[in-house]
Amino acid sequence: MARAVRDAVEAKEHLAVQAGTGTGKSLAYLIPAIRHAADSDGAVVVSTATIALQRQLVDRDLPRLADALEGLLPHRPEFAILKGRRNYLCRHKMAAGMPDDEDDQLFDPREVSATGRMVQRIQEWASETETGDRDELVPGVNDQAWRQFSVHAKECLGAQRCPSGMECFAELARERAGQADVVVTNHALLAIDAMEDFPVLPEHDVVVVDEAHELVDRVTSVVTDELSEGTVGVAVRRVGRLIEQGLADRLQEAGEDLAALLAAAPPGRVDDLPQSLALTLALVRDAAFACITALGPRNKDKDDPENAGLRKATFTALDEVHDTAQRMLDAFGADSEADRAEVVWLDEGRGRIPPTLRVAPLSVGGMLRDKLFGDRTVVLTSATLALGGSFDGMARQWGLTGDWTGIDVGSPFDHPRSGILYVAKHLPQPGRDGLPEAYLTEITELIEAAGGRTLGLFSSMRAAKAATEALRERLDVPLLCQGDDSTSQLVKQFSADPATCLFGTLSLWQGVDVPGESLTLVVIDRIPFPRPDDPLASARQRHVAATGGNGFMSVAATHAALLLAQGAGRLLRSMDDRGVVAVLDPRLVTARYGGFLLNSLPPFWRTTDPGKVREALRRLTADA
């Protein structure tokens, strides 16, 4: 892998690398990346999806490499971590007392009090921290508290105009990154750097995208916009201090009209623009534009930092409302489904969260092709990229064309000897009415044979909770369920006691690392297809079909293959691990698409015989 990365960088060609757990892929891309940075006097950007991998790179892998390579390069390799501006404490916002966007009337006294205590902790921490990095504040704080001390990039005055510019935590982080050979960041900031007109990352000609299977989802999140009573309310509260009240009232009334319309509308995808929604979106757009016009020139208070900060934040909120309303109106009117570029959908409100209208692109491949792959070399790597034995599916999602290579460097694990893939072919197909009794019986028998030691991965939180409640009455082993405590705490408890089982949903499918005897059995209740009513996935599937492709295989089956491979990857985390991945959904071996999904999984020894699997689990338990 290290040679392949070196060759790709030298040839200026893109590379996709599937590298299984335990391969050492971080070292394999970091060594040629550091060498290239040292030779070119530029930086290499490494982008990850998770904070855990960022911390592993910055705290463990890069320091070790810097020590090992120090005498072999022109200078000791330097590295830095860089996140989005919102992740850093804003000294100016703390000092100037910028407006709080939250409406406290929405919160009960207990929540306000808890947030108040978090605010106090942030203020105390602010006098001690050297980085201002939110992730270094332990224990963490909620978003409501943190928002009072941070700004988006578009709200920032800039280092030259801000009174705190010389000591700005975000600017200091950028300065460190500008002097580094390797800059570690996240997929969201990588997308912002590629999409926006202003540079966020230092100059670079090589990007390594680790956890590349998550790139499309993270980029989609960055370019998804939303409109609700809340987003309009933020703009109203900010602008009401700066312009004639009548104009602010007009925007508030438009927001109330939008709220009433969304509250009465059914949630889900909006395929055709109703006249009532078109009129309301136009009202919101025009009211926001009137407020923007009334504010006058954008640099009006450039010599008054406090007012300049408030005006910048106000323009940002108004621009977001105006541009999102216009974008939603523009999403309709295509001549055919094949010409449609974006999808609009309504998420129903829950608790304090109001109904929210969202808009997202049907594909981010074109953006990535133009903005990310255009003028730099990109290496994309993950344990899960070759779906159905091919990189083509992921390459299409990334928009990767032209000169690129895909390689699978394998795994250090002997999968056929270390693991069993068991598919419960005898069970009925999963339905929509919860877990059938036969599934609960099957899980019970498997866990009893394993003596606990089970990670249960479910397609929904409802299924995970239902299984937990039902099986606690049937099993003598401790059974934890996601939501009982923080996920990290539950994983610690699960790791500490081999008899314990842990059930949960999406966040447990990826990133859980429990080597050793505490994890012998991974149970997957059903093939994790996207929900049929998932607005974005269903729209993408329909769009692919309209353009002549196989929508089900390109979207639903690819999504399921990625998650299945990630879930199955929880089993073997060290060379001594042994165990079983049990998929209860018989469609994995009976459906036509089953071969594609099976070929996306590690090459475990396969069986559909429940007796053989239970006997194997009993032997493993006896040997533990």
Short mmCIF file of C-alpha atoms in Angstrom, two decimals, residues 133-345:
data_model
loop_
_atom_site.label_atom_id
_atom_site.label_comp_id
_atom_site.label_asym_id
_atom_site.label_seq_id
_atom_site.Cartn_x
_atom_site.Cartn_y
_atom_site.Cartn_z
CA ASP A 133 -10.67 23.28 20.89
CA ARG A 134 -14.12 22.10 22.00
CA ASP A 135 -13.03 18.44 21.97
CA GLU A 136 -10.53 19.18 24.75
CA LEU A 137 -13.30 20.32 27.10
CA VAL A 138 -14.06 17.22 29.19
CA PRO A 139 -16.77 16.44 30.04
CA GLY A 140 -18.33 17.99 26.97
CA VAL A 141 -21.14 20.54 26.74
CA ASN A 142 -24.30 20.69 24.67
CA ASP A 143 -24.60 22.61 21.40
CA GLN A 144 -26.78 25.31 22.96
CA ALA A 145 -24.08 26.24 25.47
CA TRP A 146 -21.24 26.05 22.94
CA ARG A 147 -23.04 28.25 20.38
CA GLN A 148 -22.80 31.17 22.80
CA PHE A 149 -19.00 31.12 22.48
CA SER A 150 -18.38 30.15 18.86
CA VAL A 151 -19.04 31.49 15.34
CA HIS A 152 -19.36 30.04 11.86
CA ALA A 153 -16.73 31.01 9.30
CA LYS A 154 -19.26 33.26 7.53
CA GLU A 155 -19.97 35.11 10.80
CA CYS A 156 -16.30 35.74 11.57
CA LEU A 157 -14.99 39.30 11.20
CA GLY A 158 -11.59 38.04 10.09
CA ALA A 159 -8.27 38.35 11.86
CA GLN A 160 -7.53 41.84 10.47
CA ARG A 161 -10.76 43.46 11.73
CA CYS A 162 -11.37 41.48 14.92
CA PRO A 163 -10.01 42.97 18.17
CA SER A 164 -9.09 39.41 19.23
CA GLY A 165 -7.61 38.47 15.86
CA MET A 166 -4.03 38.24 17.14
CA GLU A 167 -4.99 35.66 19.78
CA CYS A 168 -7.84 33.92 17.92
CA PHE A 169 -7.78 30.18 18.59
CA ALA A 170 -9.03 29.32 15.08
CA GLU A 171 -6.43 31.57 13.46
CA LEU A 172 -3.65 30.12 15.64
CA ALA A 173 -4.73 26.62 14.56
CA ARG A 174 -4.62 27.73 10.91
CA GLU A 175 -1.18 29.25 11.47
CA ARG A 176 0.11 25.97 12.94
CA ALA A 177 -1.42 24.09 10.02
CA GLY A 178 0.26 26.43 7.56
CA GLN A 179 3.68 25.44 8.92
CA ALA A 180 2.98 21.69 9.02
CA ASP A 181 3.96 18.93 6.63
CA VAL A 182 0.81 16.94 7.42
CA VAL A 183 -2.51 18.61 8.27
CA VAL A 184 -5.16 16.36 9.79
CA THR A 185 -8.74 17.51 9.27
CA ASN A 186 -12.25 16.12 8.78
CA HIS A 187 -14.39 15.41 5.72
CA ALA A 188 -16.71 18.33 6.45
CA LEU A 189 -13.89 20.90 6.47
CA LEU A 190 -12.34 19.27 3.41
CA ALA A 191 -15.67 19.75 1.61
CA ILE A 192 -15.97 23.37 2.76
CA ASP A 193 -12.43 24.08 1.56
CA ALA A 194 -13.23 22.56 -1.83
CA MET A 195 -16.66 24.17 -2.28
CA GLU A 196 -16.19 27.70 -0.91
CA ASP A 197 -14.51 30.63 -2.62
CA PHE A 198 -12.22 31.27 0.35
CA PRO A 199 -9.42 28.80 1.28
CA VAL A 200 -9.72 27.09 4.65
CA LEU A 201 -6.83 24.64 4.44
CA PRO A 202 -3.18 25.47 3.63
CA GLU A 203 -1.96 25.12 0.04
CA HIS A 204 -1.73 21.41 -0.81
CA ASP A 205 -1.51 19.16 -3.86
CA VAL A 206 -2.13 15.79 -2.18
CA VAL A 207 -5.14 14.71 -0.12
CA VAL A 208 -5.54 11.41 1.72
CA VAL A 209 -9.16 10.60 2.51
CA ASP A 210 -9.28 7.96 5.25
CA GLU A 211 -12.64 6.39 6.14
CA ALA A 212 -13.48 7.24 2.53
CA HIS A 213 -16.70 5.19 2.63
CA GLU A 214 -18.16 8.11 4.62
CA LEU A 215 -17.08 10.88 2.25
CA VAL A 216 -20.31 11.15 0.25
CA ASP A 217 -22.55 11.31 3.34
CA ARG A 218 -20.36 13.92 5.04
CA VAL A 219 -20.17 16.11 1.93
CA THR A 220 -23.93 15.78 1.45
CA SER A 221 -24.44 17.02 5.01
CA VAL A 222 -22.28 20.07 4.33
CA VAL A 223 -24.26 21.06 1.22
CA THR A 224 -27.72 20.33 2.69
CA ASP A 225 -29.67 23.46 3.67
CA GLU A 226 -32.74 23.75 5.89
CA LEU A 227 -35.54 26.19 6.57
CA SER A 228 -37.84 26.22 9.58
CA GLU A 229 -39.49 28.51 12.08
CA GLY A 230 -36.24 28.30 14.05
CA THR A 231 -33.89 29.42 11.27
CA VAL A 232 -36.18 32.33 10.38
CA GLY A 233 -36.51 33.19 14.08
CA VAL A 234 -32.73 33.49 14.47
CA ALA A 235 -32.62 35.97 11.60
CA VAL A 236 -35.54 37.95 13.06
CA ARG A 237 -33.97 38.21 16.51
CA ARG A 238 -30.66 39.38 15.05
CA VAL A 239 -32.01 41.91 12.56
CA GLY A 240 -34.68 43.32 14.90
CA ARG A 241 -31.99 45.32 16.73
CA LEU A 242 -30.65 46.95 13.58
CA ILE A 243 -33.50 47.97 11.26
CA GLU A 244 -37.03 49.36 11.26
CA GLN A 245 -39.31 47.09 13.28
CA GLY A 246 -41.89 46.81 10.50
CA LEU A 247 -39.46 44.99 8.20
CA ALA A 248 -38.41 42.61 10.94
CA ASP A 249 -42.10 41.96 11.69
CA ARG A 250 -42.70 41.19 8.02
CA LEU A 251 -39.99 38.49 8.14
CA GLN A 252 -41.40 37.12 11.38
CA GLU A 253 -44.89 36.90 9.87
CA ALA A 254 -43.49 35.07 6.85
CA GLY A 255 -41.74 32.65 9.23
CA GLU A 256 -45.01 32.08 11.09
CA ASP A 257 -46.79 31.39 7.79
CA LEU A 258 -44.07 28.87 6.94
CA ALA A 259 -44.36 27.23 10.38
CA ALA A 260 -48.14 26.86 10.03
CA LEU A 261 -47.82 25.40 6.54
CA LEU A 262 -45.13 22.89 7.55
CA ALA A 263 -47.05 21.85 10.67
CA ALA A 264 -50.04 20.90 8.52
CA ALA A 265 -48.07 19.16 5.74
CA PRO A 266 -47.25 15.42 5.70
CA PRO A 267 -43.56 14.62 6.28
CA GLY A 268 -41.54 13.15 3.44
CA ARG A 269 -40.28 13.96 -0.02
CA VAL A 270 -41.80 16.91 -1.90
CA ASP A 271 -41.83 15.94 -5.58
CA ASP A 272 -44.05 18.72 -6.91
CA LEU A 273 -44.16 22.25 -5.55
CA PRO A 274 -47.62 23.08 -4.16
CA GLN A 275 -48.75 26.62 -4.87
CA SER A 276 -49.15 27.34 -1.15
CA LEU A 277 -45.54 26.33 -0.48
CA ALA A 278 -44.27 28.29 -3.48
CA LEU A 279 -46.02 31.44 -2.27
CA THR A 280 -44.79 31.00 1.31
CA LEU A 281 -41.18 30.38 0.26
CA ALA A 282 -41.35 33.49 -1.94
CA LEU A 283 -42.69 35.51 1.01
CA VAL A 284 -39.83 34.34 3.23
CA ARG A 285 -37.27 35.02 0.51
CA ASP A 286 -38.56 38.51 -0.25
CA ALA A 287 -38.90 39.47 3.42
CA ALA A 288 -35.31 38.37 4.07
CA PHE A 289 -34.13 40.36 1.03
CA ALA A 290 -35.94 43.48 2.28
CA CYS A 291 -34.13 43.14 5.62
CA ILE A 292 -30.78 42.67 3.86
CA THR A 293 -31.39 45.80 1.80
CA ALA A 294 -32.39 47.81 4.89
CA LEU A 295 -29.15 46.89 6.64
CA GLY A 296 -27.17 48.84 4.06
CA PRO A 297 -23.53 48.23 3.09
CA ARG A 298 -21.97 45.11 4.58
CA ASN A 299 -18.80 46.88 5.74
CA LYS A 300 -20.67 49.85 7.21
CA ASP A 301 -19.33 49.43 10.79
CA LYS A 302 -15.87 48.15 9.95
CA ASP A 303 -14.29 50.49 12.52
CA ASP A 304 -16.69 49.43 15.29
CA PRO A 305 -15.84 45.76 16.00
CA GLU A 306 -18.77 45.09 18.34
CA ASN A 307 -21.39 46.37 15.90
CA ALA A 308 -19.48 44.88 12.97
CA GLY A 309 -19.69 41.44 14.60
CA LEU A 310 -23.43 41.77 15.17
CA ARG A 311 -24.00 42.95 11.59
CA LYS A 312 -21.89 40.13 10.14
CA ALA A 313 -23.85 37.55 12.15
CA THR A 314 -27.11 39.17 11.02
CA PHE A 315 -26.17 39.17 7.34
CA THR A 316 -25.16 35.51 7.67
CA ALA A 317 -28.54 34.51 9.14
CA LEU A 318 -30.50 36.53 6.56
CA ASP A 319 -28.42 35.23 3.65
CA GLU A 320 -29.04 31.67 4.83
CA VAL A 321 -32.81 32.20 4.92
CA HIS A 322 -32.93 34.05 1.59
CA ASP A 323 -30.61 31.70 -0.31
CA THR A 324 -32.22 28.53 1.05
CA ALA A 325 -35.73 29.67 0.13
CA GLN A 326 -34.54 30.50 -3.39
CA ARG A 327 -32.67 27.18 -3.66
CA MET A 328 -35.84 25.29 -2.70
CA LEU A 329 -37.86 27.14 -5.33
CA ASP A 330 -35.17 26.38 -7.93
CA ALA A 331 -35.25 22.66 -7.07
CA PHE A 332 -38.53 22.27 -8.98
CA GLY A 333 -39.42 22.74 -12.61
CA ALA A 334 -37.06 20.25 -14.29
CA ASP A 335 -38.34 18.90 -17.60
CA SER A 336 -37.94 15.29 -16.45
CA GLU A 337 -36.83 13.21 -13.48
CA ALA A 338 -33.46 12.70 -15.17
CA ASP A 339 -32.94 16.48 -15.24
CA ARG A 340 -33.74 16.99 -11.56
CA ALA A 341 -30.65 18.06 -9.58
CA GLU A 342 -31.93 18.41 -6.00
CA VAL A 343 -34.52 16.95 -3.67
CA VAL A 344 -36.66 18.76 -1.11
CA TRP A 345 -38.26 17.00 1.84
#
